Coordinates of C-alpha atoms and ligand atoms in Angstrom, one line a residue:
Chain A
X1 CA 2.0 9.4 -3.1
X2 CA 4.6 7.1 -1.7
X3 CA 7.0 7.6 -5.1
X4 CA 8.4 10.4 -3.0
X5 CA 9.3 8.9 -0.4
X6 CA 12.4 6.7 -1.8
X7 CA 14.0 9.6 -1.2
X8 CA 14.5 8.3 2.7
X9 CA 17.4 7.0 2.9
X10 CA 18.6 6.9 6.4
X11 CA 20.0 4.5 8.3
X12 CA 17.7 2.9 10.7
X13 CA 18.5 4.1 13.9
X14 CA 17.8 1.2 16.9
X15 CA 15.5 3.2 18.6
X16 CA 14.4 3.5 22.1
X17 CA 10.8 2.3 22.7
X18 CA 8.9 5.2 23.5
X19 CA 8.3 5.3 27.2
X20 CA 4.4 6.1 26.3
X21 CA 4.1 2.4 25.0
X22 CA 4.0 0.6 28.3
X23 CA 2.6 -2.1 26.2
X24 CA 5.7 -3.6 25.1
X25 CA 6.9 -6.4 26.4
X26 CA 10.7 -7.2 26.8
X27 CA 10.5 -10.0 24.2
X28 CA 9.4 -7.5 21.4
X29 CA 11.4 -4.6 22.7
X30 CA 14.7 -6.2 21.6
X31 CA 13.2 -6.5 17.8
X32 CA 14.5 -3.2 15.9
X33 CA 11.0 -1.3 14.8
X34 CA 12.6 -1.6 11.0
X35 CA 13.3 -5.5 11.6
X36 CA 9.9 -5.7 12.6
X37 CA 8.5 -3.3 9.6
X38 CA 10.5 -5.8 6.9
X39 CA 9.1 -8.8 8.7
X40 CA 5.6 -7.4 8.0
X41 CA 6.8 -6.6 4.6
X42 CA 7.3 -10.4 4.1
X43 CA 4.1 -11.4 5.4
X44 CA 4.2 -11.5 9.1
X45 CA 1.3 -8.9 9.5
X46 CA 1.2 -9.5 13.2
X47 CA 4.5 -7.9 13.6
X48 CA 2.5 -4.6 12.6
X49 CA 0.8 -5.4 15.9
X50 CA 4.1 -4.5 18.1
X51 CA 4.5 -1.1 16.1
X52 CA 1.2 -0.1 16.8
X53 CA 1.4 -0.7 20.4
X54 CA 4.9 0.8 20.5
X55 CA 4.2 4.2 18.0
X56 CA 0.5 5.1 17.7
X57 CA 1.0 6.7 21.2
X58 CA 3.3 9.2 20.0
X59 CA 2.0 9.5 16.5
X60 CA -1.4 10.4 18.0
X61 CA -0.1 13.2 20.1
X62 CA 1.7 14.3 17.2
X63 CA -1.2 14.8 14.8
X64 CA -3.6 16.4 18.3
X65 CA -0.9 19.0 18.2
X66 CA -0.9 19.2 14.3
X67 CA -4.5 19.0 13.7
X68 CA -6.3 20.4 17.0
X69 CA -8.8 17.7 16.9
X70 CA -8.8 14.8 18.6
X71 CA -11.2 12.7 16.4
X72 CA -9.3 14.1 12.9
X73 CA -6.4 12.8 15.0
X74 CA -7.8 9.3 15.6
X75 CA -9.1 9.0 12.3
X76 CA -5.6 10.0 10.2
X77 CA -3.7 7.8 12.8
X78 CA -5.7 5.1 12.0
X79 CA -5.2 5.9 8.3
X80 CA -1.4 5.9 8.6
X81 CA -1.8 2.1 9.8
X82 CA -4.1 0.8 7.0
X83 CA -1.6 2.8 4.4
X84 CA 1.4 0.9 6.0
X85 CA -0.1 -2.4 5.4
X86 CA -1.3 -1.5 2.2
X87 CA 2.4 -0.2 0.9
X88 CA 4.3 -2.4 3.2
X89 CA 5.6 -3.7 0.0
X90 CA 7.0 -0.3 -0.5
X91 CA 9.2 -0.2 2.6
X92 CA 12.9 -0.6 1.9
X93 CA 15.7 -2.5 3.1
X94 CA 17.0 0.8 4.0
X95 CA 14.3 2.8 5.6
X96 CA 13.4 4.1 8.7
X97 CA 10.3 2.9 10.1
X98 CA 9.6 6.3 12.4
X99 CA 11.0 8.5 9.2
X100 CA 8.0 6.6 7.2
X101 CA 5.2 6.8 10.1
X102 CA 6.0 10.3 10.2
X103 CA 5.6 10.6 6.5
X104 CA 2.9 9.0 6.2
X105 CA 0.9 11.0 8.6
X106 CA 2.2 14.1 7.1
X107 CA 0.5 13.0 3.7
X108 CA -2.6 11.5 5.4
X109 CA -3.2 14.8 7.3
X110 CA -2.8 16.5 4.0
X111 CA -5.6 14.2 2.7
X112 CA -7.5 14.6 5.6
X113 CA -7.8 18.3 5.4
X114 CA -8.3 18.3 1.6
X115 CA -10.9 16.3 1.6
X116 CA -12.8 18.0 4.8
X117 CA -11.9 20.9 2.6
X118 CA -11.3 23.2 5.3
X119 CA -8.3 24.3 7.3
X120 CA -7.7 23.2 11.1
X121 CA -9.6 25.4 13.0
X122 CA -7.7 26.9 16.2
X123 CA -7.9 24.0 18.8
X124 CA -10.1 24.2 21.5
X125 CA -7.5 23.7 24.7
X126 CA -10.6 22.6 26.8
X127 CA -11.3 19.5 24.8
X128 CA -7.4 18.6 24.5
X129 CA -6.9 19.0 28.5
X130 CA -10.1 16.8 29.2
X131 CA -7.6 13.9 27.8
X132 CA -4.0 15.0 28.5
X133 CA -2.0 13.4 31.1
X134 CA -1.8 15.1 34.4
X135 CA 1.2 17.0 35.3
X136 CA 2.1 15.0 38.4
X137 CA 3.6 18.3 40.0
X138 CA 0.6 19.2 41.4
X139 CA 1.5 22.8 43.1
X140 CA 1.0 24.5 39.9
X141 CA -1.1 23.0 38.0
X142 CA -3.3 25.3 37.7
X143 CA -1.0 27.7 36.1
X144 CA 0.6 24.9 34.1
X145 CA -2.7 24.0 32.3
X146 CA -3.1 27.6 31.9
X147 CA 0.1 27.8 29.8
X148 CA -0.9 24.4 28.3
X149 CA -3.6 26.4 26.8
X150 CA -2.3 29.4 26.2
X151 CA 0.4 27.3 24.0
X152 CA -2.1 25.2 22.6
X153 CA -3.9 27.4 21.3
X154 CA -0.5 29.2 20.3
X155 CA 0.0 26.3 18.2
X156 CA -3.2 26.2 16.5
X157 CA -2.9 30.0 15.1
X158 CA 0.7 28.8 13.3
X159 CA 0.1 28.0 9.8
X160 CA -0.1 24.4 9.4
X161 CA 2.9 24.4 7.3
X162 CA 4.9 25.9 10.2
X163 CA 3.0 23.8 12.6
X164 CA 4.3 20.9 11.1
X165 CA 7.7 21.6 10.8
X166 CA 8.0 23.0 14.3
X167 CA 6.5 19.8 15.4
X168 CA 8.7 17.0 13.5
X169 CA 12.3 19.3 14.7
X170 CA 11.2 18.6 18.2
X171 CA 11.4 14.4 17.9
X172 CA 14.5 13.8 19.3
X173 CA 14.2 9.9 17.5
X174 CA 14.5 12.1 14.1
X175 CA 17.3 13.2 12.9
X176 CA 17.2 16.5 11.1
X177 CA 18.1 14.6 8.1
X178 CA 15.0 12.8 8.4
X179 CA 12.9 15.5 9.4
X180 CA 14.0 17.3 6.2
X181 CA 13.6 13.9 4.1
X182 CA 10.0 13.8 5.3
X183 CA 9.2 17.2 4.5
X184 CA 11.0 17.1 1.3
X185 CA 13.5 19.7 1.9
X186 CA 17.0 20.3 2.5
X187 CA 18.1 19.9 5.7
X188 CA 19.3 23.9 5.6
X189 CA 15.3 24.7 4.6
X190 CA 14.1 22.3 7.4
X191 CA 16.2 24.0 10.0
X192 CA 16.1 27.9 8.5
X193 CA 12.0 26.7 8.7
X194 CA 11.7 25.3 12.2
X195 CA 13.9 27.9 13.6
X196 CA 11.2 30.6 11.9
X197 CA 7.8 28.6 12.8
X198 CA 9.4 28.8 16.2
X199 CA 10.0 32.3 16.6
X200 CA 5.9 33.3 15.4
X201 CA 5.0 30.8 18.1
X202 CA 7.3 32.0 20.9
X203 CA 5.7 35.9 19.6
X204 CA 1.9 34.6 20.0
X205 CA 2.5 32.6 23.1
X206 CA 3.8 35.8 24.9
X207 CA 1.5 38.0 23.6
X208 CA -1.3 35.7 24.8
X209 CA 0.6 35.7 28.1
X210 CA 0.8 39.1 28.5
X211 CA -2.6 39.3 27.4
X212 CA -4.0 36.8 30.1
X213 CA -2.1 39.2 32.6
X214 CA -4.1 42.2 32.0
Chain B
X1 CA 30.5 37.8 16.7
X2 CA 27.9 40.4 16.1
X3 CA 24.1 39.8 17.7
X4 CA 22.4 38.9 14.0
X5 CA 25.5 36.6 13.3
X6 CA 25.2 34.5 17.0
X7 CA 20.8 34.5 16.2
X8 CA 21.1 33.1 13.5
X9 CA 23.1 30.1 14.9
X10 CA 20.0 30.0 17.9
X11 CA 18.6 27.6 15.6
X12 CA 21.7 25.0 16.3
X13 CA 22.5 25.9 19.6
X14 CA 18.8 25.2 21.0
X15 CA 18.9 21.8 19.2
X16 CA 20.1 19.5 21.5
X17 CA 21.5 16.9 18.7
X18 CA 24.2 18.9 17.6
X19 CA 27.6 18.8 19.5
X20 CA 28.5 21.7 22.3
X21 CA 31.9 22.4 20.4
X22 CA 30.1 23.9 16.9
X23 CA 28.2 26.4 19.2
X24 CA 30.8 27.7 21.4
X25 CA 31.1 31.2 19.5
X26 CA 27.6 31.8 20.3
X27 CA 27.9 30.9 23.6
X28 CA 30.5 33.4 24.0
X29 CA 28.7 36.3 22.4
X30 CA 25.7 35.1 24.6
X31 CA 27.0 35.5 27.9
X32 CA 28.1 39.2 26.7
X33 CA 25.3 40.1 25.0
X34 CA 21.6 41.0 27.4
X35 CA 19.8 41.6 24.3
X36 CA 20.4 38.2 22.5
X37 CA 20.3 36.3 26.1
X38 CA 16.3 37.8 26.1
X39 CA 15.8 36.4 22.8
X40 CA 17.5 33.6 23.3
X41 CA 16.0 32.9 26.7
X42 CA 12.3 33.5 25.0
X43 CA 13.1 31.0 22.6
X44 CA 14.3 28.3 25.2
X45 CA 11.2 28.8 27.4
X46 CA 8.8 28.1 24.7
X47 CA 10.5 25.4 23.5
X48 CA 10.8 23.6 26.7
X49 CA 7.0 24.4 27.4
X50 CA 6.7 23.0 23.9
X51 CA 8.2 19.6 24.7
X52 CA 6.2 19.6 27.7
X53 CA 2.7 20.1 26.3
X54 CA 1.1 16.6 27.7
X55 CA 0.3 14.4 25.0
X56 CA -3.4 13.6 24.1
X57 CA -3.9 9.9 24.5
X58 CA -5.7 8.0 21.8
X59 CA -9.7 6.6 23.4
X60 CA -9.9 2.7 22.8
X61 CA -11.5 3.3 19.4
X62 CA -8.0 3.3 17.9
X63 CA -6.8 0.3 18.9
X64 CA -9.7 -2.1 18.5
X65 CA -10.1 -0.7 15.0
X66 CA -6.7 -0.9 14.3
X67 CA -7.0 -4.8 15.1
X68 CA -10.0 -5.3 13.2
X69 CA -8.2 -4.0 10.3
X70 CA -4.9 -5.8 10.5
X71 CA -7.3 -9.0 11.2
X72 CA -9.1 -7.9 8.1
X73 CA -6.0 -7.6 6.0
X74 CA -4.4 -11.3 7.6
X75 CA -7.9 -13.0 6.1
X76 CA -7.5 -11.3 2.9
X77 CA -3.9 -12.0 2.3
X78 CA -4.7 -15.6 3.4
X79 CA -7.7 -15.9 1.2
X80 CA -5.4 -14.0 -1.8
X81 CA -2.8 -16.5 -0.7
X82 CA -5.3 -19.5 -1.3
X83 CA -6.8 -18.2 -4.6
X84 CA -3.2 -18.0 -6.4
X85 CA -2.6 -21.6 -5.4
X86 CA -6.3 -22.9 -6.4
X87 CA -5.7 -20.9 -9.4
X88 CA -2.4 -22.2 -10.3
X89 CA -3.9 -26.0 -9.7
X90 CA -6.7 -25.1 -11.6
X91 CA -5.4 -23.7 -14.6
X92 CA -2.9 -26.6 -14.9
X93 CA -4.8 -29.2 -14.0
X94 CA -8.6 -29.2 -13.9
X95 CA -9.0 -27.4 -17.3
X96 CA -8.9 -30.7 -18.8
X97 CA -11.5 -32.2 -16.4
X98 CA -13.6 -29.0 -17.2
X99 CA -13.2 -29.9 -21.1
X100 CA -13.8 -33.8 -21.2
X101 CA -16.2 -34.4 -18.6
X102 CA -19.5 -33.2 -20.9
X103 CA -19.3 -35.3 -23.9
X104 CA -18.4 -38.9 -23.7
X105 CA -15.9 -40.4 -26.2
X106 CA -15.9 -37.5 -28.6
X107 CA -13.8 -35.6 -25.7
X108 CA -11.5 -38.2 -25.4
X109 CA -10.3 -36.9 -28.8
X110 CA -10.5 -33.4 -28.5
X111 CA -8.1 -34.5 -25.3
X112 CA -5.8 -36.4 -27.5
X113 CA -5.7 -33.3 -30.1
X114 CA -5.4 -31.1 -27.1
X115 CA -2.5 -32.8 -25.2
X116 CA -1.0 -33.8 -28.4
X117 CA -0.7 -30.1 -29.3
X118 CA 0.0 -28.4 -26.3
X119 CA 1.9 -31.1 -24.7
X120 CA 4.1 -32.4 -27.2
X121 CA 5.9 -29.4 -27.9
X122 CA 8.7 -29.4 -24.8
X123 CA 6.3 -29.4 -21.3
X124 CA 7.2 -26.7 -18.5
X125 CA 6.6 -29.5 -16.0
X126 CA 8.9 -27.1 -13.7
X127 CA 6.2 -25.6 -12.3
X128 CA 3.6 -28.8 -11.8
X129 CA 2.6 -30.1 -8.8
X130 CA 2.9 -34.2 -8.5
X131 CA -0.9 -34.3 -8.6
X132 CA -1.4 -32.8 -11.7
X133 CA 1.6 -34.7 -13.3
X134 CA -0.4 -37.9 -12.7
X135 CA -3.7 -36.3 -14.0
X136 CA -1.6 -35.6 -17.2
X137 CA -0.3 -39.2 -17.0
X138 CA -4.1 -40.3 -16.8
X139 CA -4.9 -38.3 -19.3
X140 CA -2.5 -40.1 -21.9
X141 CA -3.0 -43.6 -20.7
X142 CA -6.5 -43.4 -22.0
X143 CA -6.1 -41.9 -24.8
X144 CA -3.6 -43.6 -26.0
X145 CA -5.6 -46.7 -25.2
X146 CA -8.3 -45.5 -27.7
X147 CA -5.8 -45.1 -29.9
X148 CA -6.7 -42.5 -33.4
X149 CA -9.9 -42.1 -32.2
X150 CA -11.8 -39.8 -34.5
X151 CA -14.1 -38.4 -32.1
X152 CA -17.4 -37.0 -33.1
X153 CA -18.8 -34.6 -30.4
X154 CA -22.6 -34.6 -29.6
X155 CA -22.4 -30.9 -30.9
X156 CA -21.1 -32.0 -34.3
X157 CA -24.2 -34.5 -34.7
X158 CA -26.6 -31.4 -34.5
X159 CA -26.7 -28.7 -37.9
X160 CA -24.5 -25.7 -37.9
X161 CA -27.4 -23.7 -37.1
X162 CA -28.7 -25.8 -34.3
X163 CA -25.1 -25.3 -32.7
X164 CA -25.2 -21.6 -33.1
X165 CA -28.9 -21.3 -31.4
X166 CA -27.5 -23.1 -28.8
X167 CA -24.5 -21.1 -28.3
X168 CA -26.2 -17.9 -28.7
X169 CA -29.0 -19.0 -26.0
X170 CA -26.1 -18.5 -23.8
X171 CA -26.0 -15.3 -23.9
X172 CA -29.6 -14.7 -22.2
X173 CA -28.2 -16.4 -19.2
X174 CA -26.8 -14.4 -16.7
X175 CA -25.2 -16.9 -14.2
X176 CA -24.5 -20.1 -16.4
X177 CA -23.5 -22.9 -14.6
X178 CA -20.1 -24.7 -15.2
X179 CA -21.9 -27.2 -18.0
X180 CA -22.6 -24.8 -20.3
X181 CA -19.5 -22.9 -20.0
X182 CA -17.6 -26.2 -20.2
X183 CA -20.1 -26.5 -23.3
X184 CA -18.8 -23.0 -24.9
X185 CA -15.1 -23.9 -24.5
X186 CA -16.1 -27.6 -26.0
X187 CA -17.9 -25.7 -29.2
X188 CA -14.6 -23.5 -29.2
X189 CA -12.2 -26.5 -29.5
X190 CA -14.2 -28.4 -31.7
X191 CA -17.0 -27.0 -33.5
X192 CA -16.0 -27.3 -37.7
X193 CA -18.1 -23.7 -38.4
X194 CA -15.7 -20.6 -38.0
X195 CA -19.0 -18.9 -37.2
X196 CA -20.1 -21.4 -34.3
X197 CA -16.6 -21.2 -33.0
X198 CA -16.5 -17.4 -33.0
X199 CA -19.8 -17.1 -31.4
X200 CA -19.1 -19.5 -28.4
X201 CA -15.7 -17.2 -28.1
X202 CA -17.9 -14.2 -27.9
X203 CA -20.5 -15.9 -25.7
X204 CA -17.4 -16.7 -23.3
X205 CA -16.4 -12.9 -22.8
X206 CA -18.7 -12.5 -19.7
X207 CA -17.3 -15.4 -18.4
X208 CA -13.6 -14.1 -18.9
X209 CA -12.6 -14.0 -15.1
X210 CA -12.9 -17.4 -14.5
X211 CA -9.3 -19.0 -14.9
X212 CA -11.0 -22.1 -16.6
X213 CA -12.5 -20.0 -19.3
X214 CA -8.9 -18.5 -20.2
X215 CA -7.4 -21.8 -19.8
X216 CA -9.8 -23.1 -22.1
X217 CA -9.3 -20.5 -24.7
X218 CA -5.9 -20.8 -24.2
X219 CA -5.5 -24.3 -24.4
X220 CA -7.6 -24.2 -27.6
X221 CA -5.7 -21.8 -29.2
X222 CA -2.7 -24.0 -30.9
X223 CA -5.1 -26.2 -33.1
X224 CA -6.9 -23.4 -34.4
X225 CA -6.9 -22.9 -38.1
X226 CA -8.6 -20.3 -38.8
X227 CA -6.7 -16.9 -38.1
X228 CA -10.1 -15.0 -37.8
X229 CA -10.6 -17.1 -34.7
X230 CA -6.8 -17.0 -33.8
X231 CA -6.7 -13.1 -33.7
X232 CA -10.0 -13.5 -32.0
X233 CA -9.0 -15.8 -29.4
X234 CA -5.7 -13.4 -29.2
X235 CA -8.1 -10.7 -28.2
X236 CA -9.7 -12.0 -25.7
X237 CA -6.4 -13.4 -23.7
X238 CA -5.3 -10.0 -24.2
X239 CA -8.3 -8.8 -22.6
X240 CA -8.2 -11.3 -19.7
X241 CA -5.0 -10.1 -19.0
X242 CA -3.7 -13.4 -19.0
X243 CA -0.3 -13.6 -18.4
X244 CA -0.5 -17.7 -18.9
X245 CA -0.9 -17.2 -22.3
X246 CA 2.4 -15.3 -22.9
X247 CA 4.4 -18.7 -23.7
X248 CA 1.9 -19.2 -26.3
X249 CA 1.9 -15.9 -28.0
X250 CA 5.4 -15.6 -27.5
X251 CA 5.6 -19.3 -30.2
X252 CA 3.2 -17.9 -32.4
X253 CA 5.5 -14.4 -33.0
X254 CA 8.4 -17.2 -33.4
X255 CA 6.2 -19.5 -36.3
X256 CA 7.3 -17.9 -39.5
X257 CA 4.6 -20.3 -40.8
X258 CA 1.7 -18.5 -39.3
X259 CA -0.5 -15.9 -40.9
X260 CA 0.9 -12.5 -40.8
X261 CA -2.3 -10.9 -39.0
X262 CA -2.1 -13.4 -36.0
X263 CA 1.7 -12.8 -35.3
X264 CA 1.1 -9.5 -35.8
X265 CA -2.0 -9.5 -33.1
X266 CA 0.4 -12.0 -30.3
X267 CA 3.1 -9.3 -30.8
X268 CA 0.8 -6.9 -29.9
X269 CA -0.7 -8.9 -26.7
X270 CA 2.9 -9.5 -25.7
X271 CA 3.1 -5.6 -25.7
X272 CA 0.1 -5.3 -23.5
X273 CA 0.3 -8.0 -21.4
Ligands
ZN301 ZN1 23.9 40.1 20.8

């Protein structure tokens, strides 16, 4: 499964620790997330430590959103990180670490869901919002959660497929070259896709809206 | 611009890595157009509700299992680590403790024959550590302080059927201990009956994984005259998987001397190995 993905080949972009990690401490932050991934490659394992701390944040949110279950969530995410140390041999002088979490957790959803056999079912917005941050403007919350559900649950009557796509175009530490690289399309598919997944979400969302209203 | 021509740039324009200057056309047709400003504006709001869906945060469970597995996987590649470099020793060094500690003065032959034939053909002493350079060294001050010693092995004083009993009884253990191994490998190397020699190779095949077992068949193999036994001994490096023994097959391919079927069976273990 991870003969496809040679076919990453962009340039490791220095990225921005992710402001969810508040883990990180200024020592590690200055370490590049592929320096760190190559050191890990050559036997520092720790060093898979620091990317933990500074990724499975966003990597968990990203497969809540794609899955609609927290606990498939926690279990794929923990996946991704025992298949990075397993192929860490396998990560290139070239790669990009985020490119490669991300593809990683595409394939071990996949997995997931072919060996539960059985496609996500819509997600529940109740038991996401019991663990999602607080909006901190508090005036509206009420009807902010309300969309938050609405949107969830959106989300959750996309096809996975679409889901996924959607999903991936919206990481702004991706480039579309990447996102297309993970998916294993062009970058034209990736974008003609997003754009399309996009629209059938924007068409539920206000039809629940509008829905809610009446 | 017409209003399916400037949709079907939304895609771009709503992307916020591309430059401004690509989607000015749009932009244009845009503020013209109410119809595509809806649709555009539908698609904005739901992305920017999208990117502000609060993320689900991970319970502990994730991180303390994540540590327990990447603590896990340090022990094992440490352990791995250790193994390679015991195995390395072992295979170079302690093969010959393994083979002469059993049987007296008889071994101190089969030692001479043994470093005699493997060593005096050009040593890879690249790859030796000090301490088993001076084992070697050992090695050769005693024998050579025997002199020809023509060794007769405790096995040999016993009848060919004896020997083969013995060997066989083997078999019916399921954990032998090291003696009896080193026993096998001893009957290997020395035993005059092709048929006691062949049996102790058979009775070693359970035994296969441990690296003094291949290095003992291995280190056998050059004085072996017999190209039943050769091809058999062949075989069973070939089934170890033992890469050591490549060097060895590799010289035997090269000896236009040696019986057609066993160059033929070390160019086939080259293949598979
Ligand atoms: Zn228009």
């Amino acid at each position: 499964m991870i003969a496809a993905y040679p076919d990453i080949r962009v340039e490791s972009s220095s990225l921005v620790v992710n402001s969810a990690s508040d883990a990180v401490d200024s020592a590690t932050e200055t370490v590049s997330d592929h320096d760190l991934m190559l050191a890990v490659r050559d036997g520092d394992l720790a060093a898979l430590g620091d990317l933990f701390e500074r990724h499975h944040g966003p990597l968990f949110g990203f497969l809540v959103k794609l899955t609609g279950h927290r606990n498939a969530a926690e279990d794929i995410a923990q996946t991704v990180f025992q298949r990075m140390l397993k192929y860490r041999h396998t990560y290139r002088d070239d790669g990009s670490f985020t490119a490669w979490m991300y593809h990683l957790g595409r394939r071990c959803a996949a997995d997931h869901f072919r060996k539960s056999n059985a496609a996500p079912a819509p997600t529940d917005p109740a038991n996401l919002q019991d663990h999602a941050d607080e909006t901190p403007h508090a005036g509206d919350r009420a009807a902010t959660r309300d969309d938050h559900a609405l949107l969830h649950f959106a989300l959750g009557r996309l096809d996975r497929d679409d889901r996924e796509v959607l999903l991936l175009s919206r990481f702004q530490e991706l480039s579309f070259a990447e996102v297309a690289a993970i998916l294993e399309c062009s970058v034209g598919a990736a974008k003609v896709r997003a754009h399309r997944a996009l629209r059938q979400l924007r068409d539920t969302y206000f039809k629940l809206q509008k829905e809610k209203l009446t | 611009m017409n209003c399916t021509e400037a949709q079907e740039r939304f895609a771009d324009v709503l992307d916020g890595r591309l430059p401004e200057a690509g989607t000015a056309e749009v932009r244009t047709h845009l503020a013209s157009c109410p119809d595509c400003q809806r649709e555009y504006s539908s698609l904005a709001q739901t992305l920017v509700e999208l990117d502000a869906l609060p993320a689900a945060k991970p319970g502990p469970a994730l991180r303390q299992n994540f540590y327990a597995m990447l603590e896990e996987e340090k022990n094992s590649a440490a352990s791995i680590a250790a193994a390679a470099a015991r195995h390395r020793h072992h295979t170079r060094a302690s093969v010959w403790r393994w083979i002469l500690a059993p049987a007296g003065a008889g071994v101190l032959a089969l030692g001479g024959f043994l470093l005699g034939s493997r060593y005096a053909q050009p040593v890879p002493g690249a790859g030796m550590d000090p301490a088993t350079k001076q084992e070697l060294a050992d090695l050769r001050a005693r024998v050579d302080s025997v002199g020809q010693m023509v060794g007769i092995s405790l096995l040999q004083q016993r009848s060919t059927s004896e020997r083969l009993q013995s060997v066989l009884a083997t078999l019916d253990q399921k954990n032998p201990d090291q003696k009896v191994i080193s026993d096998l490998i001893g009957s290997l190397a020395l035993d005059p009956s092709t048929n006691v020699r062949l049996s102790a190779l058979d009775a070693l095949y359970p035994h296969a994984g441990q690296p003094i077992v291949r290095s003992g068949v291995l280190a056998t193999l050059p004085r072996e005259q017999n190209p039943l036994v050769q091809v058999a001994m062949i075989d069973f490096l070939v089934a170890a998987r033992d890469r050591e023994a490549v060097p060895e097959l590799e010289r035997i391919v090269r000896n236009e001397t040696a019986d057609r079927v066993v160059r033929d069976a070390a160019q086939r273990g080259l293949a598979q190995l």
